[in-house]
mmCIF file of C-alpha atoms in Angstrom:
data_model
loop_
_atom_site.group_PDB
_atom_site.id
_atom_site.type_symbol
_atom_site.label_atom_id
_atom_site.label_comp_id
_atom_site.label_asym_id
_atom_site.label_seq_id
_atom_site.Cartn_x
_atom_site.Cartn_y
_atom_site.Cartn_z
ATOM 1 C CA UNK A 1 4.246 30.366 19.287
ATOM 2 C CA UNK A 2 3.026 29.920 22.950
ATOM 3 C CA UNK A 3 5.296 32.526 24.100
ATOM 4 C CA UNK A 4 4.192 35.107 21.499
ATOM 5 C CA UNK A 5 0.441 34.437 22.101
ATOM 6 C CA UNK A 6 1.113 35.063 26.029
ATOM 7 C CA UNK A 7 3.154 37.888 25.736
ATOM 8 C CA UNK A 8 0.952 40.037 23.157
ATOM 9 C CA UNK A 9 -2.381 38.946 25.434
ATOM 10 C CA UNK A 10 -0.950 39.778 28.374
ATOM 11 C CA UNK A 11 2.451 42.304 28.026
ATOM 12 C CA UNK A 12 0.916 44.481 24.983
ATOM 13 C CA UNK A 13 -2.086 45.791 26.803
ATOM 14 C CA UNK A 14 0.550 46.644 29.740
ATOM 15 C CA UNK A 15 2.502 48.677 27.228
ATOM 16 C CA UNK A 16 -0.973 50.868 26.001
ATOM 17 C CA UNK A 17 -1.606 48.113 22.967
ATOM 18 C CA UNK A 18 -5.012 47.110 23.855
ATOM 19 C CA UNK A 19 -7.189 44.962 21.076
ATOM 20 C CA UNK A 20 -9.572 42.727 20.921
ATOM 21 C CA UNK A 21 -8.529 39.254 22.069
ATOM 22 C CA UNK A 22 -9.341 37.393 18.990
ATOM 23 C CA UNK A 23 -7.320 39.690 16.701
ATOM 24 C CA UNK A 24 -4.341 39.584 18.855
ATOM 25 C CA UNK A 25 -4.323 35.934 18.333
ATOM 26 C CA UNK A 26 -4.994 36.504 14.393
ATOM 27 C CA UNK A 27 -1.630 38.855 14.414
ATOM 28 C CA UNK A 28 0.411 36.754 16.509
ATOM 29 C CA UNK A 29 -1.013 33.442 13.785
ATOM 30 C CA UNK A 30 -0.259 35.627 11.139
ATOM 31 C CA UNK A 31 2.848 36.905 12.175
ATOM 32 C CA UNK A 32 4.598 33.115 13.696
ATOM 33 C CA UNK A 33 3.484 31.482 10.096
ATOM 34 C CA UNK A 34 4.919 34.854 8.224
ATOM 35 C CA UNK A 35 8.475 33.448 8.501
ATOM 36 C CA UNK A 36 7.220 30.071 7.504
ATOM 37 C CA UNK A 37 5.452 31.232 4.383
ATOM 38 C CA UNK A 38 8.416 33.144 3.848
ATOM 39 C CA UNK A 39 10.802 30.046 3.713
ATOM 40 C CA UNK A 40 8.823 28.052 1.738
ATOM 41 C CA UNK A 41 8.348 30.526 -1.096
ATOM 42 C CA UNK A 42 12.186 31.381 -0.878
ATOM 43 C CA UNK A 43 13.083 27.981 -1.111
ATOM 44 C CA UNK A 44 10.338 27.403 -4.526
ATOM 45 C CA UNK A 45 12.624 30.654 -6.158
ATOM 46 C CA UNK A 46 15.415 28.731 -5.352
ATOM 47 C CA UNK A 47 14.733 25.463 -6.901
ATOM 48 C CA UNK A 48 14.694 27.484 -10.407
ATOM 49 C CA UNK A 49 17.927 27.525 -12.063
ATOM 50 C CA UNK A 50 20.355 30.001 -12.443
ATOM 51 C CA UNK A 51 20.391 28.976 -16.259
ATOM 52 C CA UNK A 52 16.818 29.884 -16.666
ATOM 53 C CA UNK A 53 17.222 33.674 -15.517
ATOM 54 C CA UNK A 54 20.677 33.772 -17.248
ATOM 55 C CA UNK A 55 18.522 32.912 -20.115
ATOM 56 C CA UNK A 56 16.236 35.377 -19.970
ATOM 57 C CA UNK A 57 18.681 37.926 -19.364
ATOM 58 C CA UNK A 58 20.219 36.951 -22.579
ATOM 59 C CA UNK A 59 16.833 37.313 -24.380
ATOM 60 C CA UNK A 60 16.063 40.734 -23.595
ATOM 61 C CA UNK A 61 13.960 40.135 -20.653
ATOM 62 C CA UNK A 62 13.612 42.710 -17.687
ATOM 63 C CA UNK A 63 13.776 41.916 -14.384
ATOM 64 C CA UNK A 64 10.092 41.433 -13.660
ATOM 65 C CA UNK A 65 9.652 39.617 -16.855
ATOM 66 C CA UNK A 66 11.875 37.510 -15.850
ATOM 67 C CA UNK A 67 10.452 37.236 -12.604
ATOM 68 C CA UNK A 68 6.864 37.257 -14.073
ATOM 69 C CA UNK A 69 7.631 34.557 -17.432
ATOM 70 C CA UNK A 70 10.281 32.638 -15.847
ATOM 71 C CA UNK A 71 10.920 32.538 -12.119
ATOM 72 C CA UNK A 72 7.416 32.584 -10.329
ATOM 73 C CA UNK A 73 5.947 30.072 -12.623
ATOM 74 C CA UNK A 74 8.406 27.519 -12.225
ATOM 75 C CA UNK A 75 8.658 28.603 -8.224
ATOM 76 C CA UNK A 76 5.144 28.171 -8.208
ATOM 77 C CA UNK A 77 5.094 25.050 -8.895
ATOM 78 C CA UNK A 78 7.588 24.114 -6.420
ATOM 79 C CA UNK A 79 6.012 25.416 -3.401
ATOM 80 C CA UNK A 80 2.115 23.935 -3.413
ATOM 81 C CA UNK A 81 3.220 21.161 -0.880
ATOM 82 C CA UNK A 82 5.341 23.430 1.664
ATOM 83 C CA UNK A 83 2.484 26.164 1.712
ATOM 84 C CA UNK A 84 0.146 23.247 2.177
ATOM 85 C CA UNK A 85 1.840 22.009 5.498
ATOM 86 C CA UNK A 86 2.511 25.240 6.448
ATOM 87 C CA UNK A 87 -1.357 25.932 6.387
ATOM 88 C CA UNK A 88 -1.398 22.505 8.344
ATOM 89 C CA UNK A 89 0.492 23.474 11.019
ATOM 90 C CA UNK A 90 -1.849 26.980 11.069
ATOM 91 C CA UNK A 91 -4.460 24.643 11.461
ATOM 92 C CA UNK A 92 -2.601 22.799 14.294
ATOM 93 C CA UNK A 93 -1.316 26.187 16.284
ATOM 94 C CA UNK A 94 -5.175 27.272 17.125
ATOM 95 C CA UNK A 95 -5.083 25.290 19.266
ATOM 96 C CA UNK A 96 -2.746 27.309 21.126
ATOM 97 C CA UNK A 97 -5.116 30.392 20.930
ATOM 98 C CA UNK A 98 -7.492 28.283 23.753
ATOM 99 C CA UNK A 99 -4.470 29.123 26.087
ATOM 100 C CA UNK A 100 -5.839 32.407 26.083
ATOM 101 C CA UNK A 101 -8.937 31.929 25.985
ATOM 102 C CA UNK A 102 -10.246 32.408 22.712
ATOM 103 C CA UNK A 103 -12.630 29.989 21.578
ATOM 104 C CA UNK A 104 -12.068 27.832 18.952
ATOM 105 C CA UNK A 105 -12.275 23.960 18.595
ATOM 106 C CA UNK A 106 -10.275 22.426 21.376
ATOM 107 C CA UNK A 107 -11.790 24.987 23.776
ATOM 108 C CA UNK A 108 -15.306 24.384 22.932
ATOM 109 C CA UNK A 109 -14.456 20.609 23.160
ATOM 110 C CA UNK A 110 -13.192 21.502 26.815
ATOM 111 C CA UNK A 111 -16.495 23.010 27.464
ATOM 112 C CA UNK A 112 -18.267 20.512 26.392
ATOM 113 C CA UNK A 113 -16.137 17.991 28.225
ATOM 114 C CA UNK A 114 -16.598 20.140 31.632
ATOM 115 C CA UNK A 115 -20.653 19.562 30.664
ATOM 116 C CA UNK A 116 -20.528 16.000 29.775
ATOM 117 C CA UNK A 117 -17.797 14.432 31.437
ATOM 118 C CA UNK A 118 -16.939 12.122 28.568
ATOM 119 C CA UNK A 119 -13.222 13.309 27.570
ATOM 120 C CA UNK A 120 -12.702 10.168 25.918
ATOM 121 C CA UNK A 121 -15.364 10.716 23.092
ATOM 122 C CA UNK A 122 -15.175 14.139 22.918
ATOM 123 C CA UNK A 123 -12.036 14.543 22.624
ATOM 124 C CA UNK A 124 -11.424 11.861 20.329
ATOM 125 C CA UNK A 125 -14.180 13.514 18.331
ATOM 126 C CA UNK A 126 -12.444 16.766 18.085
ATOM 127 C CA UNK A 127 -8.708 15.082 17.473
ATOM 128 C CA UNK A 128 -10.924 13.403 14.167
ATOM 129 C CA UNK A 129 -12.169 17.111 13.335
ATOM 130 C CA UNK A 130 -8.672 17.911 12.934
ATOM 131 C CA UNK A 131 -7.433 14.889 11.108
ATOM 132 C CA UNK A 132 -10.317 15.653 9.168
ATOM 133 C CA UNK A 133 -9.172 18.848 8.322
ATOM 134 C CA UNK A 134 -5.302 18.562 7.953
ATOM 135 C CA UNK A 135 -6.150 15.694 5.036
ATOM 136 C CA UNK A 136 -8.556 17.604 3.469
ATOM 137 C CA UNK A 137 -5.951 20.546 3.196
ATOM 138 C CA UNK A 138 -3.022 17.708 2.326
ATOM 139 C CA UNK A 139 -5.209 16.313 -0.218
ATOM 140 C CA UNK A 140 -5.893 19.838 -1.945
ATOM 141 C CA UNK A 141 -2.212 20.966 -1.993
ATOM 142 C CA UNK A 142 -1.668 17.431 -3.678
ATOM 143 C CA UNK A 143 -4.429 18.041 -6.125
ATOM 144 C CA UNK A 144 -2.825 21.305 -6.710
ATOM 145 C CA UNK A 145 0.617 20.361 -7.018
ATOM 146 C CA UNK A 146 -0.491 17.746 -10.014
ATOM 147 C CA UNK A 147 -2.151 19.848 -11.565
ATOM 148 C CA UNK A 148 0.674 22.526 -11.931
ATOM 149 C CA UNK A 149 3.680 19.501 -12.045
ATOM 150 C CA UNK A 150 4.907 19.640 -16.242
ATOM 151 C CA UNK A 151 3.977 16.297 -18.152
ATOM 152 C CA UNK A 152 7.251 14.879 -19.168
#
């Protein structure tokens, strides 16, 4: 992630690519937890089984009714807690973006440490902003996932 952040801040606008700094570091974000996203939902279609599109097949179903009534649904379901860490660790890599100087929250925490001279506190205060947040996000994706789980 580091390495991508440096080299579109600093190679792209070498190469003629010139944008602003804080959507470089929304592309490179969005583009690093792409593949992870990516993964998590493949792995949700695979949990389905085979039987269940095999069955639909046998019913009459298309292909995207199948995907629509059959496959997504149950995929769905299967991939609330991945997409929820995966937002976590979104969450977690801004902090990287400070490397480059975009401001976020453990950048403004260094400013404020430069200012107060307290790193203890502040940073401690910070590290609880993002414990903070990670549960809150944890807690949702497990709210979510009972929600959607079938009552057996």
């Amino acid at each position: 992630m580091l390495a991508l952040l440096l080299l579109a801040v600093f190679a792209l606008p070498d190469a003629g690519l010139i944008a602003p700094l804080v959507t470089t570091a929304i592309i490179v974000l969005t583009v690093y937890e792409a593949a992870y996203v990516a993964e998590a939902l493949r792995s949700g279609i695979n949990t389905v089984p085979r039987g269940q599109v095999e069955a639909s097949r046998a019913l009459g179903f298309t292909l995207s009714q199948t995907l629509r009534l059959v496959v997504v649904p149950q995929a769905a379901r299967a991939v609330v807690q991945p997409l929820g860490n995966v937002l976590i660790a979104l969450l977690m890599n801004t902090a990287l973006t400070a490397t480059v100087g975009v401001v976020e929250l453990t950048s403004a925490t260094n400013k404020v440490n430069l200012v107060q001279a307290q790193p203890i506190p502040i940073f401690g205060a910070a590290g609880l902003v993002y414990m903070a947040l990670a549960l809150v996000i944890g807690l949702g994706a497990g709210r979510i996932e009972k929600r959607v789980a079938i009552r057996r």
